Short mmCIF file of C-alpha atoms in Angstrom, two decimals:
data_model
loop_
_atom_site.label_atom_id
_atom_site.label_comp_id
_atom_site.label_asym_id
_atom_site.label_seq_id
_atom_site.Cartn_x
_atom_site.Cartn_y
_atom_site.Cartn_z
CA MET B 1 -116.79 -96.60 148.79
CA GLU B 2 -114.96 -96.69 145.48
CA GLY B 3 -114.64 -92.89 145.50
CA ILE B 4 -113.14 -93.03 149.07
CA GLY B 5 -110.63 -95.60 147.91
CA ILE B 6 -109.47 -93.45 144.96
CA GLU B 7 -109.25 -90.45 147.30
CA THR B 8 -107.13 -92.38 149.72
CA ARG B 9 -104.72 -93.57 147.01
CA GLN B 10 -104.41 -90.03 145.72
CA ARG B 11 -103.66 -88.70 149.23
CA ARG B 12 -101.03 -91.53 149.64
CA LYS B 13 -99.37 -90.71 146.40
CA LYS B 14 -99.33 -87.01 147.26
CA ARG B 15 -97.77 -87.75 150.64
CA GLU B 16 -95.17 -90.05 149.05
CA LYS B 17 -94.22 -87.36 146.53
CA ALA B 18 -93.82 -84.83 149.36
CA ASP B 19 -91.61 -87.33 151.22
CA LEU B 20 -89.40 -87.77 148.33
CA ALA B 21 -89.12 -84.09 147.75
CA ALA B 22 -88.09 -83.66 151.43
CA ILE B 23 -85.48 -86.35 151.12
CA LEU B 24 -84.03 -84.67 148.07
CA ARG B 25 -84.01 -81.25 149.66
CA LYS B 26 -82.24 -82.68 152.67
CA SER B 27 -79.67 -84.29 150.43
CA TRP B 28 -79.10 -81.06 148.59
CA TYR B 29 -78.56 -79.26 151.78
CA HIS B 30 -76.05 -81.86 152.90
CA LEU B 31 -74.21 -81.66 149.50
CA ARG B 32 -73.83 -77.79 149.78
CA LEU B 33 -72.36 -78.20 153.27
CA SER B 34 -69.95 -80.83 152.30
CA VAL B 35 -68.71 -78.78 149.38
CA ARG B 36 -68.32 -75.59 151.49
CA HIS B 37 -67.07 -77.16 154.66
CA PRO B 38 -65.47 -80.58 153.84
CA SER B 39 -63.55 -80.58 157.05
CA ARG B 40 -66.75 -80.45 159.03
CA VAL B 41 -68.99 -82.40 156.69
CA PRO B 42 -66.80 -85.08 154.95
CA THR B 43 -67.06 -85.37 151.17
CA TRP B 44 -65.70 -87.80 148.53
CA ASP B 45 -61.93 -87.91 148.04
CA ALA B 46 -62.54 -88.81 144.46
CA ILE B 47 -65.37 -89.00 141.98
CA VAL B 48 -64.95 -91.28 138.95
CA LEU B 49 -67.30 -91.69 135.96
CA THR B 50 -67.01 -94.40 133.31
CA ALA B 51 -67.56 -93.38 129.75
CA ALA B 52 -68.33 -95.32 126.54
CA SER B 53 -65.43 -93.78 124.54
CA PRO B 54 -62.50 -91.31 124.85
CA GLU B 55 -64.59 -88.63 123.26
CA GLN B 56 -67.41 -89.06 125.82
CA ALA B 57 -64.82 -89.10 128.49
CA GLU B 58 -63.58 -85.66 127.38
CA LEU B 59 -67.08 -84.32 127.54
CA TYR B 60 -67.58 -85.85 131.09
CA GLU B 61 -64.20 -84.16 132.12
CA TRP B 62 -65.74 -80.83 131.09
CA GLN B 63 -68.90 -81.51 133.11
CA LEU B 64 -66.93 -82.49 136.08
CA ARG B 65 -65.05 -79.12 135.89
CA ARG B 66 -68.30 -77.34 135.48
CA ALA B 67 -69.66 -79.09 138.61
CA LYS B 68 -66.71 -77.88 140.56
CA ARG B 69 -67.17 -74.29 139.42
CA MET B 70 -70.86 -74.44 140.33
CA GLY B 71 -70.15 -75.72 143.81
CA ARG B 72 -71.47 -79.25 143.23
CA ILE B 73 -68.09 -80.91 143.86
CA ALA B 74 -65.50 -79.74 146.54
CA ALA B 75 -62.25 -78.22 145.25
CA SER B 76 -60.37 -80.95 147.19
CA THR B 77 -62.09 -83.76 145.43
CA VAL B 78 -60.17 -85.50 142.69
CA THR B 79 -62.33 -86.12 139.52
CA LEU B 80 -61.76 -88.47 136.63
CA ALA B 81 -63.67 -89.80 133.65
CA VAL B 82 -62.46 -93.20 132.39
CA PRO B 83 -63.46 -94.48 128.94
CA ASP B 84 -64.05 -98.25 128.42
CA PRO B 85 -60.80 -99.60 126.89
CA GLU B 86 -60.83 -99.30 123.03
CA GLY B 87 -64.39 -98.11 123.15
CA ALA B 88 -65.65 -101.61 123.68
CA ARG B 89 -68.33 -102.93 126.06
CA ILE B 90 -66.62 -104.88 128.82
CA GLY B 91 -69.57 -105.01 131.31
CA SER B 92 -70.09 -103.09 134.52
CA GLY B 93 -67.97 -105.49 136.55
CA ALA B 94 -64.86 -105.16 134.34
CA ALA B 95 -65.47 -101.46 133.93
CA THR B 96 -65.36 -101.06 137.76
CA LEU B 97 -61.95 -102.72 137.93
CA ASN B 98 -60.72 -100.74 134.95
CA ALA B 99 -61.90 -97.45 136.64
CA ILE B 100 -60.23 -98.27 139.90
CA ALA B 101 -56.96 -99.15 138.15
CA ALA B 102 -57.17 -95.85 136.13
CA LEU B 103 -57.76 -93.87 139.33
CA ALA B 104 -54.59 -95.43 140.94
CA ARG B 105 -52.62 -94.34 137.84
CA HIS B 106 -54.19 -90.87 138.05
CA PHE B 107 -53.24 -90.58 141.69
CA ASN B 108 -49.71 -91.58 140.82
CA ARG B 109 -49.58 -88.85 138.09
CA LEU B 110 -50.64 -86.29 140.57
CA GLY B 111 -47.92 -87.36 142.97
CA LEU B 112 -50.40 -88.61 145.56
CA GLY B 113 -49.42 -91.58 147.61
CA LEU B 114 -45.70 -90.59 147.51
CA GLU B 115 -45.81 -89.59 151.20
CA VAL B 116 -47.19 -92.96 152.17
CA SER B 117 -44.48 -94.73 150.07
CA ASN B 118 -41.57 -92.64 151.45
CA ALA B 119 -42.86 -93.15 155.05
CA GLU B 120 -43.01 -96.92 154.56
CA ASN B 121 -39.50 -96.84 153.14
CA GLY B 122 -38.16 -94.55 155.87
CA ASN B 123 -37.52 -91.74 153.31
CA LEU B 124 -38.88 -88.33 154.42
CA GLN B 125 -37.73 -86.56 151.34
CA SER B 126 -39.94 -86.47 148.16
CA PRO B 127 -38.24 -87.38 144.95
CA ALA B 128 -37.64 -84.67 142.34
CA PRO B 129 -40.85 -83.98 140.38
CA HIS B 130 -39.12 -84.48 137.02
CA ASP B 131 -37.82 -87.95 137.87
CA ARG B 132 -40.68 -90.13 136.84
CA SER B 133 -38.90 -93.39 137.56
CA ARG B 134 -38.43 -92.35 141.18
CA ASN B 135 -42.02 -91.03 141.33
CA GLU B 136 -43.53 -94.35 140.68
CA VAL B 137 -45.29 -95.51 143.78
CA PRO B 138 -44.99 -99.26 144.67
CA LEU B 139 -48.18 -101.28 144.26
CA MET B 140 -48.79 -101.96 148.04
CA SER B 141 -48.02 -98.38 148.89
CA MET B 142 -50.64 -97.16 146.38
CA VAL B 143 -53.24 -99.74 147.65
CA ASN B 144 -52.62 -98.64 151.22
CA PHE B 145 -53.10 -95.01 150.19
CA ILE B 146 -56.25 -95.55 148.30
CA ALA B 147 -57.64 -97.92 150.92
CA THR B 148 -58.03 -95.01 153.29
CA LYS B 149 -59.91 -92.89 150.65
CA HIS B 150 -63.63 -92.55 150.01
CA ILE B 151 -64.45 -92.98 146.31
CA LEU B 152 -67.68 -92.43 144.37
CA LEU B 153 -67.92 -94.37 141.14
CA LEU B 154 -70.71 -93.67 138.64
CA HIS B 155 -71.29 -96.04 135.71
CA ALA B 156 -72.30 -93.65 132.90
CA GLY B 157 -71.17 -95.30 129.69
CA GLY B 158 -74.34 -97.15 128.80
CA ASP B 159 -76.37 -96.54 125.70
CA SER B 160 -79.83 -95.15 125.80
CA LYS B 161 -82.27 -96.95 123.57
CA ARG B 162 -85.30 -95.05 124.62
CA VAL B 163 -83.51 -91.63 124.40
CA PRO B 164 -80.92 -92.14 121.75
CA TRP B 165 -80.20 -88.43 121.32
CA ALA B 166 -78.87 -88.45 124.84
CA ASN B 167 -75.96 -90.88 123.96
CA PRO B 168 -73.40 -88.29 123.05
CA MET B 169 -73.78 -86.16 126.21
CA GLY B 170 -74.62 -89.18 128.46
CA LYS B 171 -77.78 -89.80 130.25
CA VAL B 172 -76.21 -88.88 133.51
CA PHE B 173 -75.99 -85.20 132.33
CA LEU B 174 -79.62 -84.88 131.15
CA PRO B 175 -81.60 -81.97 132.67
CA LEU B 176 -83.88 -83.02 135.45
CA PRO B 177 -85.81 -79.93 136.60
CA TYR B 178 -87.05 -81.57 139.86
CA LEU B 179 -87.01 -78.92 142.64
CA ALA B 180 -85.76 -76.33 140.07
CA ALA B 181 -88.40 -73.94 141.51
CA ASP B 182 -86.34 -73.90 144.79
CA ASP B 183 -83.81 -71.80 142.91
CA PRO B 184 -85.61 -70.07 140.04
CA ASP B 185 -82.54 -67.87 139.17
CA GLY B 186 -80.14 -70.82 139.04
CA PRO B 187 -79.43 -73.36 136.21
CA VAL B 188 -81.72 -76.30 135.78
CA PRO B 189 -80.37 -79.22 137.85
CA LEU B 190 -78.99 -82.20 135.97
CA LEU B 191 -79.58 -85.79 136.86
CA PHE B 192 -75.86 -85.77 137.81
CA ASP B 193 -76.44 -82.97 140.35
CA HIS B 194 -79.26 -84.91 142.07
CA ILE B 195 -77.15 -88.08 142.23
CA LEU B 196 -74.34 -86.08 143.79
CA SER B 197 -76.75 -84.85 146.42
CA ILE B 198 -77.99 -88.39 147.32
CA SER B 199 -74.36 -89.74 147.28
CA SER B 200 -73.21 -87.00 149.61
CA CYS B 201 -75.34 -88.53 152.30
CA ALA B 202 -74.04 -91.95 151.44
CA ARG B 203 -70.52 -90.74 152.21
CA GLN B 204 -71.74 -90.16 155.71
CA ALA B 205 -72.50 -93.89 156.11
CA PHE B 206 -68.85 -94.81 155.48
CA LYS B 207 -67.75 -92.75 158.50
CA ASN B 208 -63.93 -92.86 158.71
CA GLU B 209 -63.45 -96.26 157.07
CA GLY B 210 -62.20 -96.07 153.42
CA GLY B 211 -64.26 -97.55 150.71
CA ILE B 212 -66.11 -97.17 147.36
CA PHE B 213 -69.71 -96.46 146.61
CA ILE B 214 -70.80 -97.63 143.16
CA MET B 215 -73.93 -96.13 141.49
CA THR B 216 -75.47 -96.15 138.07
CA GLY B 217 -75.68 -92.85 136.20
CA ASP B 218 -79.14 -93.28 134.65
CA VAL B 219 -81.25 -93.63 137.81
CA LEU B 220 -82.00 -91.27 140.69
CA PRO B 221 -82.47 -93.38 143.89
CA CYS B 222 -84.51 -91.02 146.17
CA PHE B 223 -83.73 -92.36 149.58
CA ASP B 224 -82.01 -90.96 152.75
CA ALA B 225 -78.61 -92.58 152.10
CA SER B 226 -77.27 -91.33 155.46
CA THR B 227 -79.41 -93.97 157.21
CA MET B 228 -77.56 -96.85 155.52
CA ALA B 229 -75.98 -99.31 157.98
CA LEU B 230 -72.89 -100.64 156.14
CA PRO B 231 -71.12 -103.71 157.52
CA ALA B 232 -67.45 -103.27 158.25
CA ASP B 233 -64.85 -105.07 156.06
CA ALA B 234 -67.44 -106.28 153.64
CA SER B 235 -69.32 -105.66 150.37
CA CYS B 236 -72.91 -104.57 150.45
CA ILE B 237 -75.66 -104.50 147.72
CA ILE B 238 -78.34 -101.96 148.24
CA THR B 239 -81.80 -103.40 147.40
CA VAL B 240 -85.42 -102.26 147.37
CA PRO B 241 -88.59 -104.56 147.40
CA ILE B 242 -90.39 -104.63 144.03
CA THR B 243 -93.43 -106.26 142.52
CA LEU B 244 -92.80 -109.56 140.53
CA ASP B 245 -93.75 -107.93 137.18
CA ILE B 246 -90.98 -105.39 137.55
CA ALA B 247 -88.54 -107.99 138.93
CA SER B 248 -88.86 -110.06 135.68
CA ASN B 249 -87.11 -107.19 133.77
CA HIS B 250 -84.25 -106.44 136.19
CA GLY B 251 -81.61 -108.01 138.33
CA VAL B 252 -82.87 -109.63 141.58
CA VAL B 253 -80.99 -110.35 144.82
CA VAL B 254 -81.83 -113.53 146.71
CA ALA B 255 -81.33 -112.86 150.35
CA SER B 256 -81.02 -115.33 153.28
CA LYS B 257 -84.09 -115.66 155.54
CA THR B 258 -82.17 -114.60 158.55
CA GLY B 259 -80.38 -111.39 159.30
CA ILE B 260 -80.52 -108.16 161.26
CA SER B 261 -83.72 -106.14 160.90
CA ASP B 262 -84.53 -102.55 161.94
CA LYS B 263 -87.43 -100.24 161.27
CA SER B 264 -85.65 -98.61 158.26
CA TYR B 265 -83.54 -101.44 156.92
CA SER B 266 -82.60 -105.14 157.06
CA LEU B 267 -79.17 -106.64 156.68
CA ASN B 268 -78.93 -110.20 155.21
CA LEU B 269 -76.45 -112.55 153.52
CA VAL B 270 -76.64 -112.69 149.73
CA GLU B 271 -77.57 -116.20 148.62
CA ASN B 272 -77.83 -115.61 144.81
CA LEU B 273 -78.15 -113.08 142.06
CA LEU B 274 -80.65 -113.51 139.25
CA GLN B 275 -80.81 -111.66 135.92
CA LYS B 276 -84.35 -110.96 134.53
CA PRO B 277 -85.90 -114.10 136.18
CA SER B 278 -89.08 -115.68 135.23
CA LEU B 279 -91.74 -116.31 137.88
CA LYS B 280 -90.60 -119.98 137.90
CA GLU B 281 -87.03 -119.02 138.59
CA LEU B 282 -88.12 -116.63 141.38
CA VAL B 283 -90.01 -119.36 143.06
CA GLU B 284 -87.34 -122.03 142.59
CA ASN B 285 -84.62 -119.72 144.03
CA GLN B 286 -86.87 -118.64 146.85
CA ALA B 287 -86.44 -115.03 145.81
CA ILE B 288 -90.04 -114.02 146.81
CA GLY B 289 -90.47 -112.55 150.22
CA HIS B 290 -93.26 -112.92 152.67
CA ASP B 291 -94.95 -109.74 151.30
CA GLY B 292 -94.92 -111.28 147.75
CA ARG B 293 -92.24 -109.02 146.47
CA ALA B 294 -88.58 -109.63 145.32
CA LEU B 295 -85.45 -107.54 145.99
CA LEU B 296 -84.30 -105.39 143.17
CA ASP B 297 -80.59 -105.11 142.42
CA THR B 298 -80.39 -101.27 142.32
CA GLY B 299 -76.74 -101.21 140.99
CA MET B 300 -75.60 -99.54 144.22
CA ILE B 301 -72.77 -101.33 145.92
CA ALA B 302 -70.75 -100.25 148.93
CA VAL B 303 -67.37 -101.77 149.66
CA ARG B 304 -65.52 -101.01 152.88
CA GLY B 305 -62.40 -101.98 154.85
CA LYS B 306 -60.73 -105.33 154.05
CA ALA B 307 -63.19 -105.92 151.14
CA TRP B 308 -62.12 -102.67 149.63
CA VAL B 309 -58.44 -103.59 149.94
CA GLU B 310 -59.18 -106.93 148.24
CA LEU B 311 -60.99 -105.13 145.46
CA LEU B 312 -58.10 -102.71 145.02
CA MET B 313 -55.77 -105.74 144.69
CA LEU B 314 -58.06 -107.37 142.22
CA ALA B 315 -58.15 -104.20 140.13
CA SER B 316 -54.44 -103.83 140.06
CA SER B 317 -54.10 -107.26 138.37
CA SER B 318 -57.16 -106.94 136.09
CA GLN B 319 -55.60 -105.69 132.94
CA THR B 320 -54.88 -109.20 131.60
CA MET B 321 -58.47 -110.22 132.13
CA ILE B 322 -59.73 -107.04 130.44
CA MET B 323 -57.59 -107.70 127.49
CA GLU B 324 -59.06 -111.25 127.19
CA LEU B 325 -62.55 -109.81 127.31
CA LEU B 326 -61.61 -107.38 124.43
CA LYS B 327 -60.24 -110.27 122.33
CA SER B 328 -63.32 -112.46 122.98
CA ARG B 329 -65.80 -109.58 122.77
CA LYS B 330 -67.45 -110.67 125.94
CA GLU B 331 -68.62 -108.71 129.06
CA ALA B 332 -68.00 -109.33 132.73
CA SER B 333 -70.84 -108.09 134.80
CA SER B 334 -72.58 -110.68 137.07
CA ASN B 335 -69.39 -112.78 137.63
CA ILE B 336 -67.36 -109.75 138.78
CA LEU B 337 -70.38 -108.60 140.84
CA LYS B 338 -70.28 -111.93 142.72
CA CYS B 339 -66.66 -111.40 143.45
CA LEU B 340 -67.54 -107.97 144.86
CA VAL B 341 -70.04 -109.56 147.18
CA ASN B 342 -67.61 -112.29 148.18
CA HIS B 343 -68.22 -111.32 151.83
CA LYS B 344 -71.95 -111.76 151.02
CA ASN B 345 -73.60 -108.86 152.81
CA LEU B 346 -76.79 -107.17 151.70
#
C-alpha cells in the first residue's frame, strides 16, 4: 500500500509539472502574438522596472532594449527603469508611487499626452518641440492620458541574500533555462522573459479598461493569467492558498468569508494584511480557511478604472512623502499597500 501511495504522488507531481509547462508554453505563444500583432493581441503600453540604484537602472535599460531587439517587447511599448531615489530603500509601496510619477515625467519628455491636453484646451495645434515651457502637460491632462493606458510594473530592486552575486545584474535577469529545449538554437530564457510571457496573458484580463499590473521580479508565478476576473474600478490582490508553515514566512491576506466563487477563482473583500504571522496571529485574525490553509500575498496587484485614477493622483503628490521617508530612513510598504486596496477587492 505504501508503494502505491508513493507511485500516486509521483504521478501527481509529474502531471502538475506537465500542467505548469503547458501554461508557460501557452503564455509564451501569447507573448509572441502580442509582440508581432499588438493591434490584434493587445500588449502593454508601458513596462517599468524599479532598480536599487542609478547604475542598476542603466543596466536594466540595456536589458529592456535587448528584450525589444529579441522580440520579447513590442516596438510600440514604452520602457523605463526607475532607480529608488538617492539609492535608498523606500519600500515597495513608495517605490510604486515613485515609479508611476517617473513614468508620467517620461511620457511628458516623449511628448505623449500633448494631444489630450490640446484637445481639452481646444487647441488642435501642437506646440513647438523646442519650447519646453509650452510642452509641459497639465497634471489632470497627464492623469487622464495615463488612465487609459495599460502599465506593467516589476519591482526588481531588491537585494538577493541567497544569491548575492546576482545583485549587480538583478535577480530578474538571471538565466532560467526552463523550456529552453523548445528553442535549442535560441538564447537561454531569462526569468524576465518568462515573467513577460505570464504578464502578457494578464494584459488580456484588463480588456479595454486602463490600469496597472504590479509584479515582483524575483518570482515566476506559473498560472494562466488570462483567466483572472478583475473587478472594475478597484484594486485587486492576487493570492494563492499555502500551508501554514510557509505562511509564517510571508505576507498573508485575510479575506472575508463571503464573496463570488467560481471553479477557477474566488473574489472576496480584503479584511486585513499580515506580515510573517505566527500561528496564533493567523488564528486570531481568522486567516485560516476551511481547508486549513492561508492566502499568500503574491505581490501581484491589479488596479483598474477609478482606482487607477486615484493611484495616479496619489503618485503625483507623493514626492513630499518620499522625501520624508528618505530623511527618516524608513520604508513604506504595507501602509501604501493598504491604500492600494482601499477598494478592498481580492
